[in-house]
Amino acid sequence: MTNYLGVKTFFIMLAVDILIVLVTFFLFSKLIPGEKRHRIWEKYISSFSRFVIYLFLVTVIINVITALIVYSLRYQKYLNYIAPAVQSVLIGFIASCVPRRGVEEKKS
């Protein structure tokens, strides 16, 4: 007999992570002005090699801090649920920094 509880949990966590990404995307889009987001994009994300290196370092730091907090609170069995949720906040921030207007488009 197969275990459907794991599959059910997977899809629930998938929906929660997608929801977190969308909420943080709209939250960062509203809180950070467009010009500042564009400067962040130009400084850190426009160069793909720098972006990959920064993204790797930030995700490692976030995972280490998350693991330390989870272990100190003795919630080790929930680490596989908490760490992706925290990473979803980073994904929402990066997605909000992507420029939405073309180079030729004028401000209105």
JSON list of C-alpha atoms in Angstrom, two decimals:
[
{"chain": "A", "resi": 1, "resn": "MET", "atom": "CA", "xyz": [0.00, 0.00, 0.00]},
{"chain": "A", "resi": 2, "resn": "THR", "atom": "CA", "xyz": [1.40, 3.38, -0.98]},
{"chain": "A", "resi": 3, "resn": "ASN", "atom": "CA", "xyz": [1.68, 6.33, 1.36]},
{"chain": "A", "resi": 4, "resn": "TYR", "atom": "CA", "xyz": [-0.40, 9.22, 0.03]},
{"chain": "A", "resi": 5, "resn": "LEU", "atom": "CA", "xyz": [0.22, 11.41, 3.07]},
{"chain": "A", "resi": 6, "resn": "GLY", "atom": "CA", "xyz": [3.66, 12.40, 1.75]},
{"chain": "A", "resi": 7, "resn": "VAL", "atom": "CA", "xyz": [2.22, 13.40, -1.62]},
{"chain": "A", "resi": 8, "resn": "LYS", "atom": "CA", "xyz": [-0.56, 15.37, 0.05]},
{"chain": "A", "resi": 9, "resn": "THR", "atom": "CA", "xyz": [1.95, 17.19, 2.27]},
{"chain": "A", "resi": 10, "resn": "PHE", "atom": "CA", "xyz": [4.11, 17.94, -0.76]},
{"chain": "A", "resi": 11, "resn": "PHE", "atom": "CA", "xyz": [1.27, 19.65, -2.61]},
{"chain": "A", "resi": 12, "resn": "ILE", "atom": "CA", "xyz": [0.19, 21.57, 0.48]},
{"chain": "A", "resi": 13, "resn": "MET", "atom": "CA", "xyz": [3.72, 22.89, 0.97]},
{"chain": "A", "resi": 14, "resn": "LEU", "atom": "CA", "xyz": [3.94, 23.66, -2.75]},
{"chain": "A", "resi": 15, "resn": "ALA", "atom": "CA", "xyz": [0.81, 25.80, -2.50]},
{"chain": "A", "resi": 16, "resn": "VAL", "atom": "CA", "xyz": [2.10, 27.52, 0.65]},
{"chain": "A", "resi": 17, "resn": "ASP", "atom": "CA", "xyz": [5.45, 28.31, -0.97]},
{"chain": "A", "resi": 18, "resn": "ILE", "atom": "CA", "xyz": [3.77, 29.72, -4.09]},
{"chain": "A", "resi": 19, "resn": "LEU", "atom": "CA", "xyz": [1.51, 31.84, -1.89]},
{"chain": "A", "resi": 20, "resn": "ILE", "atom": "CA", "xyz": [4.53, 33.15, 0.06]},
{"chain": "A", "resi": 21, "resn": "VAL", "atom": "CA", "xyz": [6.34, 34.05, -3.18]},
{"chain": "A", "resi": 22, "resn": "LEU", "atom": "CA", "xyz": [3.31, 35.94, -4.50]},
{"chain": "A", "resi": 23, "resn": "VAL", "atom": "CA", "xyz": [2.66, 37.78, -1.23]},
{"chain": "A", "resi": 24, "resn": "THR", "atom": "CA", "xyz": [6.30, 38.84, -0.84]},
{"chain": "A", "resi": 25, "resn": "PHE", "atom": "CA", "xyz": [6.46, 39.83, -4.53]},
{"chain": "A", "resi": 26, "resn": "PHE", "atom": "CA", "xyz": [3.54, 42.24, -4.15]},
{"chain": "A", "resi": 27, "resn": "LEU", "atom": "CA", "xyz": [4.71, 43.38, -0.71]},
{"chain": "A", "resi": 28, "resn": "PHE", "atom": "CA", "xyz": [8.22, 44.26, -1.91]},
{"chain": "A", "resi": 29, "resn": "SER", "atom": "CA", "xyz": [6.78, 45.83, -5.07]},
{"chain": "A", "resi": 30, "resn": "LYS", "atom": "CA", "xyz": [4.66, 48.17, -2.96]},
{"chain": "A", "resi": 31, "resn": "LEU", "atom": "CA", "xyz": [7.20, 48.89, -0.21]},
{"chain": "A", "resi": 32, "resn": "ILE", "atom": "CA", "xyz": [10.31, 49.52, -2.33]},
{"chain": "A", "resi": 33, "resn": "PRO", "atom": "CA", "xyz": [10.03, 52.31, -4.94]},
{"chain": "A", "resi": 34, "resn": "GLY", "atom": "CA", "xyz": [10.58, 51.35, -8.59]},
{"chain": "A", "resi": 35, "resn": "GLU", "atom": "CA", "xyz": [13.78, 53.35, -8.96]},
{"chain": "A", "resi": 36, "resn": "LYS", "atom": "CA", "xyz": [15.36, 51.71, -5.92]},
{"chain": "A", "resi": 37, "resn": "ARG", "atom": "CA", "xyz": [14.36, 48.23, -7.15]},
{"chain": "A", "resi": 38, "resn": "HIS", "atom": "CA", "xyz": [15.87, 49.07, -10.54]},
{"chain": "A", "resi": 39, "resn": "ARG", "atom": "CA", "xyz": [19.14, 50.17, -8.89]},
{"chain": "A", "resi": 40, "resn": "ILE", "atom": "CA", "xyz": [19.23, 46.90, -6.92]},
{"chain": "A", "resi": 41, "resn": "TRP", "atom": "CA", "xyz": [18.67, 45.00, -10.18]},
{"chain": "A", "resi": 42, "resn": "GLU", "atom": "CA", "xyz": [21.44, 46.88, -12.00]},
{"chain": "A", "resi": 43, "resn": "LYS", "atom": "CA", "xyz": [23.91, 46.54, -9.13]},
{"chain": "A", "resi": 44, "resn": "TYR", "atom": "CA", "xyz": [23.49, 42.89, -8.17]},
{"chain": "A", "resi": 45, "resn": "ILE", "atom": "CA", "xyz": [21.34, 40.96, -10.60]},
{"chain": "A", "resi": 46, "resn": "SER", "atom": "CA", "xyz": [22.09, 42.26, -14.11]},
{"chain": "A", "resi": 47, "resn": "SER", "atom": "CA", "xyz": [25.40, 40.36, -14.29]},
{"chain": "A", "resi": 48, "resn": "PHE", "atom": "CA", "xyz": [24.42, 36.69, -14.33]},
{"chain": "A", "resi": 49, "resn": "SER", "atom": "CA", "xyz": [27.71, 35.42, -12.89]},
{"chain": "A", "resi": 50, "resn": "ARG", "atom": "CA", "xyz": [27.56, 37.85, -9.95]},
{"chain": "A", "resi": 51, "resn": "PHE", "atom": "CA", "xyz": [23.88, 37.03, -9.49]},
{"chain": "A", "resi": 52, "resn": "VAL", "atom": "CA", "xyz": [24.58, 33.30, -9.21]},
{"chain": "A", "resi": 53, "resn": "ILE", "atom": "CA", "xyz": [27.40, 33.83, -6.73]},
{"chain": "A", "resi": 54, "resn": "TYR", "atom": "CA", "xyz": [25.38, 36.26, -4.58]},
{"chain": "A", "resi": 55, "resn": "LEU", "atom": "CA", "xyz": [22.32, 34.03, -4.72]},
{"chain": "A", "resi": 56, "resn": "PHE", "atom": "CA", "xyz": [24.36, 31.01, -3.63]},
{"chain": "A", "resi": 57, "resn": "LEU", "atom": "CA", "xyz": [25.95, 32.89, -0.72]},
{"chain": "A", "resi": 58, "resn": "VAL", "atom": "CA", "xyz": [22.66, 34.41, 0.44]},
{"chain": "A", "resi": 59, "resn": "THR", "atom": "CA", "xyz": [20.83, 31.07, 0.29]},
{"chain": "A", "resi": 60, "resn": "VAL", "atom": "CA", "xyz": [23.59, 29.35, 2.26]},
{"chain": "A", "resi": 61, "resn": "ILE", "atom": "CA", "xyz": [23.51, 32.09, 4.90]},
{"chain": "A", "resi": 62, "resn": "ILE", "atom": "CA", "xyz": [19.70, 31.98, 5.11]},
{"chain": "A", "resi": 63, "resn": "ASN", "atom": "CA", "xyz": [19.70, 28.18, 5.38]},
{"chain": "A", "resi": 64, "resn": "VAL", "atom": "CA", "xyz": [22.35, 28.18, 8.12]},
{"chain": "A", "resi": 65, "resn": "ILE", "atom": "CA", "xyz": [20.53, 30.83, 10.14]},
{"chain": "A", "resi": 66, "resn": "THR", "atom": "CA", "xyz": [17.20, 29.04, 9.66]},
{"chain": "A", "resi": 67, "resn": "ALA", "atom": "CA", "xyz": [18.72, 25.72, 10.72]},
{"chain": "A", "resi": 68, "resn": "LEU", "atom": "CA", "xyz": [20.31, 27.26, 13.82]},
{"chain": "A", "resi": 69, "resn": "ILE", "atom": "CA", "xyz": [17.02, 28.85, 14.86]},
{"chain": "A", "resi": 70, "resn": "VAL", "atom": "CA", "xyz": [15.01, 25.69, 14.19]},
{"chain": "A", "resi": 71, "resn": "TYR", "atom": "CA", "xyz": [17.49, 23.50, 16.10]},
{"chain": "A", "resi": 72, "resn": "SER", "atom": "CA", "xyz": [17.60, 25.92, 19.02]},
{"chain": "A", "resi": 73, "resn": "LEU", "atom": "CA", "xyz": [13.80, 25.82, 19.22]},
{"chain": "A", "resi": 74, "resn": "ARG", "atom": "CA", "xyz": [13.89, 22.00, 18.93]},
{"chain": "A", "resi": 75, "resn": "TYR", "atom": "CA", "xyz": [11.70, 21.88, 15.83]},
{"chain": "A", "resi": 76, "resn": "GLN", "atom": "CA", "xyz": [14.12, 19.76, 13.78]},
{"chain": "A", "resi": 77, "resn": "LYS", "atom": "CA", "xyz": [11.39, 17.65, 12.22]},
{"chain": "A", "resi": 78, "resn": "TYR", "atom": "CA", "xyz": [9.89, 20.78, 10.63]},
{"chain": "A", "resi": 79, "resn": "LEU", "atom": "CA", "xyz": [13.13, 22.04, 9.07]},
{"chain": "A", "resi": 80, "resn": "ASN", "atom": "CA", "xyz": [12.21, 20.67, 5.63]},
{"chain": "A", "resi": 81, "resn": "TYR", "atom": "CA", "xyz": [9.04, 22.75, 5.72]},
{"chain": "A", "resi": 82, "resn": "ILE", "atom": "CA", "xyz": [10.41, 25.95, 7.25]},
{"chain": "A", "resi": 83, "resn": "ALA", "atom": "CA", "xyz": [13.59, 26.38, 5.16]},
{"chain": "A", "resi": 84, "resn": "PRO", "atom": "CA", "xyz": [11.83, 26.44, 1.74]},
{"chain": "A", "resi": 85, "resn": "ALA", "atom": "CA", "xyz": [9.26, 28.87, 3.10]},
{"chain": "A", "resi": 86, "resn": "VAL", "atom": "CA", "xyz": [12.03, 31.24, 4.21]},
{"chain": "A", "resi": 87, "resn": "GLN", "atom": "CA", "xyz": [13.71, 30.86, 0.81]},
{"chain": "A", "resi": 88, "resn": "SER", "atom": "CA", "xyz": [10.40, 31.78, -0.84]},
{"chain": "A", "resi": 89, "resn": "VAL", "atom": "CA", "xyz": [10.71, 35.25, 0.70]},
{"chain": "A", "resi": 90, "resn": "LEU", "atom": "CA", "xyz": [14.07, 35.66, -1.08]},
{"chain": "A", "resi": 91, "resn": "ILE", "atom": "CA", "xyz": [12.52, 34.50, -4.37]},
{"chain": "A", "resi": 92, "resn": "GLY", "atom": "CA", "xyz": [9.70, 37.01, -3.97]},
{"chain": "A", "resi": 93, "resn": "PHE", "atom": "CA", "xyz": [12.22, 39.80, -3.36]},
{"chain": "A", "resi": 94, "resn": "ILE", "atom": "CA", "xyz": [14.28, 38.89, -6.43]},
{"chain": "A", "resi": 95, "resn": "ALA", "atom": "CA", "xyz": [11.15, 38.65, -8.58]},
{"chain": "A", "resi": 96, "resn": "SER", "atom": "CA", "xyz": [10.02, 42.09, -7.40]},
{"chain": "A", "resi": 97, "resn": "CYS", "atom": "CA", "xyz": [13.35, 43.61, -8.46]},
{"chain": "A", "resi": 98, "resn": "VAL", "atom": "CA", "xyz": [12.98, 42.52, -12.10]},
{"chain": "A", "resi": 99, "resn": "PRO", "atom": "CA", "xyz": [12.42, 45.62, -14.26]},
{"chain": "A", "resi": 100, "resn": "ARG", "atom": "CA", "xyz": [8.90, 45.78, -15.66]},
{"chain": "A", "resi": 101, "resn": "ARG", "atom": "CA", "xyz": [9.35, 48.55, -18.22]},
{"chain": "A", "resi": 102, "resn": "GLY", "atom": "CA", "xyz": [11.43, 48.42, -21.34]},
{"chain": "A", "resi": 103, "resn": "VAL", "atom": "CA", "xyz": [14.38, 50.70, -22.00]},
{"chain": "A", "resi": 104, "resn": "GLU", "atom": "CA", "xyz": [12.44, 52.67, -24.61]},
{"chain": "A", "resi": 105, "resn": "GLU", "atom": "CA", "xyz": [9.30, 53.08, -22.49]},
{"chain": "A", "resi": 106, "resn": "LYS", "atom": "CA", "xyz": [8.78, 56.50, -20.95]},
{"chain": "A", "resi": 107, "resn": "LYS", "atom": "CA", "xyz": [7.53, 57.13, -17.44]},
{"chain": "A", "resi": 108, "resn": "SER", "atom": "CA", "xyz": [3.92, 58.14, -17.18]}
]
